[in-house]
Tab-separated table of C-alpha atoms in Angstrom:
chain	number	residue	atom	x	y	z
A	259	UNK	CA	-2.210	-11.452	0.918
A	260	UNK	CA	-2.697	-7.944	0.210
A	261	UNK	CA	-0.450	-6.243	-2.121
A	262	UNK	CA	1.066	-3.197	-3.813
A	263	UNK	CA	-0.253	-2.205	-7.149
A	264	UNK	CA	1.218	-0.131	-10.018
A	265	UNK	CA	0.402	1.253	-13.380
A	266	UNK	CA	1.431	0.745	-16.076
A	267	UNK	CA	4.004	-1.583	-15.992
A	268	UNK	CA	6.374	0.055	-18.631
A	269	UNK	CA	6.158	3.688	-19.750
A	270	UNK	CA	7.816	4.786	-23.218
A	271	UNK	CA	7.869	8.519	-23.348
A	272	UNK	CA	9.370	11.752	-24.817
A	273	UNK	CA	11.763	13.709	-23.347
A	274	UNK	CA	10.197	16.787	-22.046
A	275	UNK	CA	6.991	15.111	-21.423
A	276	UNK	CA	4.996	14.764	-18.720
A	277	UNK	CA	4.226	11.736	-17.338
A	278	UNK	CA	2.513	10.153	-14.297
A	279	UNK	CA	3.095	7.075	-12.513
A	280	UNK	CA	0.157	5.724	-10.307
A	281	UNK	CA	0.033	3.312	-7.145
A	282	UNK	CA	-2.495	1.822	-5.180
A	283	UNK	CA	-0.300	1.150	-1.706
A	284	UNK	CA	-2.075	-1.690	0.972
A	285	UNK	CA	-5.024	-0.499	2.055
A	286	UNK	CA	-4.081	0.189	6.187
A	287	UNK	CA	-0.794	1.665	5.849
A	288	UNK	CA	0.063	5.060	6.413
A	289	UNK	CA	3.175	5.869	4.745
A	290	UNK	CA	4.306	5.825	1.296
A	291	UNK	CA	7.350	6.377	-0.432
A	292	UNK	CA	8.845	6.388	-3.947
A	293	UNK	CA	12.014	4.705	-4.832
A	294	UNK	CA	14.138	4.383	-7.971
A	295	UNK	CA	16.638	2.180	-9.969
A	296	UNK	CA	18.322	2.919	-12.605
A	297	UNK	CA	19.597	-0.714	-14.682
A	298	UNK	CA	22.103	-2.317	-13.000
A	299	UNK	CA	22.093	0.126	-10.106
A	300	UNK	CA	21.097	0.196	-6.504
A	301	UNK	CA	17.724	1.125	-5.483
A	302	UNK	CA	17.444	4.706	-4.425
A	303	UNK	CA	14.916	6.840	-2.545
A	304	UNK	CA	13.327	9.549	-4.037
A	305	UNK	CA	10.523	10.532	-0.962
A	306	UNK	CA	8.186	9.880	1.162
A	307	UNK	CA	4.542	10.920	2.316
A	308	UNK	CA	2.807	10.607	5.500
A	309	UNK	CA	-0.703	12.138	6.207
A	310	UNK	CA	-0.833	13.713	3.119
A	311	UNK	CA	2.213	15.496	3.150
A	312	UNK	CA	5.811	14.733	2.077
A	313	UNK	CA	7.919	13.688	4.549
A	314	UNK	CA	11.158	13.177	3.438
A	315	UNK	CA	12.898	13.690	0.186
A	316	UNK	CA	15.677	13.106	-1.740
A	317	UNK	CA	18.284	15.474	-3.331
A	318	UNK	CA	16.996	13.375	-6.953
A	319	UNK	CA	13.450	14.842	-6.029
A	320	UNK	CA	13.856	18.408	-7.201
A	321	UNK	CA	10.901	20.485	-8.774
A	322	UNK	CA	10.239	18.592	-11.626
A	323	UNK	CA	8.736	16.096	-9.214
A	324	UNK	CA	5.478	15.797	-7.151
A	325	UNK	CA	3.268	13.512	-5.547
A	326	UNK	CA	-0.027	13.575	-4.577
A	327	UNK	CA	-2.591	10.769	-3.035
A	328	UNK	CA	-5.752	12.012	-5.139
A	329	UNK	CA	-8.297	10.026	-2.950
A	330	UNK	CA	-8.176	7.343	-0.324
A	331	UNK	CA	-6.680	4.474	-2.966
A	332	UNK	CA	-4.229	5.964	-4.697
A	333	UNK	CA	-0.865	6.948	-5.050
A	334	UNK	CA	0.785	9.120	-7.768
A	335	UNK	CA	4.168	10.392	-8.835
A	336	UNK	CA	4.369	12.961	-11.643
A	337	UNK	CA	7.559	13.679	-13.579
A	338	UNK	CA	6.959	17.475	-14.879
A	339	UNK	CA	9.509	17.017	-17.976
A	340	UNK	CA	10.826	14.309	-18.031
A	341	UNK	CA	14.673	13.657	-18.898
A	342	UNK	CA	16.721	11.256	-20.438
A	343	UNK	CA	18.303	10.143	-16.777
A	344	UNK	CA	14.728	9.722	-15.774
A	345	UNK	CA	15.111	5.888	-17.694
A	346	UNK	CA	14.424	4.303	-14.885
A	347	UNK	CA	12.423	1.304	-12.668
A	348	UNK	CA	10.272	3.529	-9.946
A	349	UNK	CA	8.812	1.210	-7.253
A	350	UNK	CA	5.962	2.709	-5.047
A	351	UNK	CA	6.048	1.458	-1.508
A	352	UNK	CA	4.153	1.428	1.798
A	353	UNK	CA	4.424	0.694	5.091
A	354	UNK	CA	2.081	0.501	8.483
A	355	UNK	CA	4.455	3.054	10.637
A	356	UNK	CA	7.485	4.929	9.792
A	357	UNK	CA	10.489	3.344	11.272
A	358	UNK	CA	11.062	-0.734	12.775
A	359	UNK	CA	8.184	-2.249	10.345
A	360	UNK	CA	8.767	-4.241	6.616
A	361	UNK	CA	8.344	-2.179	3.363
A	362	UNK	CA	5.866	-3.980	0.876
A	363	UNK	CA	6.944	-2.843	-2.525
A	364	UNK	CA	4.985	-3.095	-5.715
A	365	UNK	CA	6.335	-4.277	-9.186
A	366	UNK	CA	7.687	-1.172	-10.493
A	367	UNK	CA	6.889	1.205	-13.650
A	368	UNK	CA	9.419	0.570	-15.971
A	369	UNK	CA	9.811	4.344	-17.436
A	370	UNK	CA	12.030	5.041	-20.862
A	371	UNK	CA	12.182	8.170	-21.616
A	372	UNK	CA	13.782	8.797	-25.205
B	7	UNK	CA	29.580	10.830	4.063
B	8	UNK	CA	27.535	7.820	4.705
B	9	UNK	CA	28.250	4.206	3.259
B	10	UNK	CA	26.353	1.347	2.775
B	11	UNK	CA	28.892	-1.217	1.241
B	12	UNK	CA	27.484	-5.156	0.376
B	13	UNK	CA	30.474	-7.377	0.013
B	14	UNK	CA	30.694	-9.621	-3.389
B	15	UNK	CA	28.505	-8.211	-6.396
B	16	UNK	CA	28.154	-12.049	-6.590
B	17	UNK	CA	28.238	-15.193	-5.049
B	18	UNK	CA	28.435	-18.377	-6.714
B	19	UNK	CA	27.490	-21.433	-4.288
B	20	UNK	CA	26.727	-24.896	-4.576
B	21	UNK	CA	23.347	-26.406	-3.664
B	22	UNK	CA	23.278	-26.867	-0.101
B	23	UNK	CA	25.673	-24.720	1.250
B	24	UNK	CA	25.537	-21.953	3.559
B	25	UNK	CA	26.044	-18.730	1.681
B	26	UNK	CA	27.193	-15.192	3.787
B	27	UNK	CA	26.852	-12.374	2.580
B	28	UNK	CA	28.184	-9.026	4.497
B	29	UNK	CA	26.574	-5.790	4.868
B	30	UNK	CA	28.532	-3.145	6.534
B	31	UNK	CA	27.714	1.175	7.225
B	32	UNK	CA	30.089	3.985	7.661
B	33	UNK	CA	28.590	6.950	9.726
B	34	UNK	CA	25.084	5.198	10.460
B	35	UNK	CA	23.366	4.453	13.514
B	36	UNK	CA	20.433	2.463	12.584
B	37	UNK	CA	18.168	1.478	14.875
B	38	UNK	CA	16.872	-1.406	12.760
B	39	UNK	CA	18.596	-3.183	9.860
B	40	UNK	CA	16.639	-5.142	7.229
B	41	UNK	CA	17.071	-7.432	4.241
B	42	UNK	CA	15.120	-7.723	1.008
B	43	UNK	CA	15.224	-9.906	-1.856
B	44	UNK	CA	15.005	-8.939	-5.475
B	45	UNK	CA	14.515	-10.907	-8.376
B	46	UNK	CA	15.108	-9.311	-11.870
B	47	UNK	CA	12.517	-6.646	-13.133
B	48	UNK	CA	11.133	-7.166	-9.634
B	49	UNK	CA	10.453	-5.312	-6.790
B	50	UNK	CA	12.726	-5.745	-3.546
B	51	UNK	CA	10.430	-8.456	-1.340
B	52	UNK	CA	10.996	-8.090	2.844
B	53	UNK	CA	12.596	-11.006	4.619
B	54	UNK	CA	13.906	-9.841	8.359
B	55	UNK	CA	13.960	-7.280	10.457
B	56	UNK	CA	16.703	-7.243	13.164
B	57	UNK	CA	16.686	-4.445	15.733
B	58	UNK	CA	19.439	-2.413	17.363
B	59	UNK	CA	19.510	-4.501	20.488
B	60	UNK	CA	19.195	-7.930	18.908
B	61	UNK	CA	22.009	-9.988	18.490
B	62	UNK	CA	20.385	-12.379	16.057
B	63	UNK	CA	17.134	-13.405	14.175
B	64	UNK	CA	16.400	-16.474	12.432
B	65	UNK	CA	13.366	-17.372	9.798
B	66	UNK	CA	13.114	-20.672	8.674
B	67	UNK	CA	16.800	-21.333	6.323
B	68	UNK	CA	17.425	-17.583	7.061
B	69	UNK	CA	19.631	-16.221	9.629
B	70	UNK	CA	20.758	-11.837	10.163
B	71	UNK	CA	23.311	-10.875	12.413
B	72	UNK	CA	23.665	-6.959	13.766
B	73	UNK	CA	26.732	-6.054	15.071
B	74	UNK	CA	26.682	-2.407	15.915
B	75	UNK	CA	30.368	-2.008	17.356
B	76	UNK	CA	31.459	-3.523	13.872
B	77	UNK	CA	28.922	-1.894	11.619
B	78	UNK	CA	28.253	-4.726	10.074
B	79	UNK	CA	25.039	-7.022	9.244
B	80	UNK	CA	25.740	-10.682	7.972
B	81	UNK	CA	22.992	-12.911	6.198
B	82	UNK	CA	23.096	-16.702	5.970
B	83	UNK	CA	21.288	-18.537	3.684
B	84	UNK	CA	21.640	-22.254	4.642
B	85	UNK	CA	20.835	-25.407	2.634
B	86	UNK	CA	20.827	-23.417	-0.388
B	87	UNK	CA	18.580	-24.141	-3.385
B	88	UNK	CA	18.690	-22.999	-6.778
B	89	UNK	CA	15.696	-21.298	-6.220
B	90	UNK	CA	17.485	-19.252	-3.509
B	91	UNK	CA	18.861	-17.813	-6.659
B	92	UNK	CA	18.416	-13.776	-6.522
B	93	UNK	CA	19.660	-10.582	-5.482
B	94	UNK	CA	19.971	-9.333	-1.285
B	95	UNK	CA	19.770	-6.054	-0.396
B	96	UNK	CA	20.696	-4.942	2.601
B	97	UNK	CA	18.457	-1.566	4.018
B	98	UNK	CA	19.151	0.578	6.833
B	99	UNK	CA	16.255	2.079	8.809
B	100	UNK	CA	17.495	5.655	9.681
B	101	UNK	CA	15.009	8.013	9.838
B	102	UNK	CA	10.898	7.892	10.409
B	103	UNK	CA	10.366	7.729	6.717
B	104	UNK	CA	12.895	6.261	4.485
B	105	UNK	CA	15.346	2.653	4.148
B	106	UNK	CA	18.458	3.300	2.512
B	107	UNK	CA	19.887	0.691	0.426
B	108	UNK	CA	22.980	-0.848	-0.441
B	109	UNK	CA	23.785	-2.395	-4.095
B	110	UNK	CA	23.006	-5.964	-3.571
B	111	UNK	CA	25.013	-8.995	-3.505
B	112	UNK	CA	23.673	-11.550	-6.575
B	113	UNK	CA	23.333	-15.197	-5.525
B	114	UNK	CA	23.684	-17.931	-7.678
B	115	UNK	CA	22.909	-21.311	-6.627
B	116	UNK	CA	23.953	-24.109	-8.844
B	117	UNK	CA	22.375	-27.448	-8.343
């Protein structure tokens, strides 16, 4: 069964680096999203991104965020500079439609940002 | 403001019981509901879907009710097994591109 990559699995950075996270959703869906969770919290949505655009996003998306789907595989999210409330799991995620269908999530980047 | 609120951080069952765990919204109108299951360090993994105008929906030991004059979801795990053992989210389906999610209610099946 086809499945939701990321990489790399864990991420140890600097605060005020840059650092990018990178996904390669299924290959026929059409929407992709972002999500977040912060230990021992609930999963949170950062945005989404539908025919190479963002869709939605989330008041925890602000400028120091971007994505971008650099060919037809993958999937990237970029943290500008990053923070020390940036320590966090990010999931990538994709879908066939936008609304009424499952999400198929990948493993998660585990991101510590120090 | 809008509230997603999972009843019981945790629920400690015997093998082979039915466990029930609640999901209910504050100023939602989903059209869909669904549930997910997490494991720790995991990512969530889909289990059902219920829609709006469905009363019910059953997979295999699984069973989601969607009330929408109660706000409320409930899952039932029946004939529980240790390996049952994990966290449920609960994830409403608001908008064309994005599930919200509630905290999770941790399930620990003892044999």
């Amino acid at each position: 069964e086809p499945e939701v990559t990321q990489t790399p699995s864990h991420q140890v950075t600097q605060m005020g680096q840059e650092v990018i996270l990178r996904c390669v959703p299924i290959s026929n869906h059409l929407y992709f999203y972002w999500y977040r969770q912060i230990l021992g919290q609930k999963v949170e949505f950062l945005v989404s991104f539908y025919n190479n655009e963002i869709s939605e996003k989330s008041e925890i998306f602000d400028d120091q965020f971007s994505v971008e789907r650099p060919d037809g595989s993958n999937f990237t999210l970029k943290i500008r500079s990053t923070k020390l409330e940036d320590s966090a799991m990010y999931f990538c995620a994709s879908s066939t439609s936008g609304q009424g269908v499952s999400y198929s999530f990948g493993p998660g980047t585990r991101l510590l940002v120090l | 403001s809008q509230k997603i609120e999972q009843n019981s951080e945790a629920l400690n069952i015997q093998e082979g019981k039915t466990a029930t765990l609640t999901c209910n919204y504050t100023n939602y109108s989903p059209a869909y509901l669904q549930w997910y299951r997490q494991d720790p360090g995991r990512g969530p993994v889909f289990l059902l879907l219920i829609r709006e105008n469905e009363k019910e929906k059953r997979k295999e030991r699984l069973k989601v009710t969607f009330d929408t004059t109660l706000k409320q979801s409930l899952f039932h795990i029946t004939a529980s097994q240790p390996a049952d053992s994990a966290t449920y989210l609960c994830a409403l389906d608001m908008s064309d591109y994005k599930l919200s999610f509630g905290a999770g209610t941790t399930v620990t099946v003892r044999a």
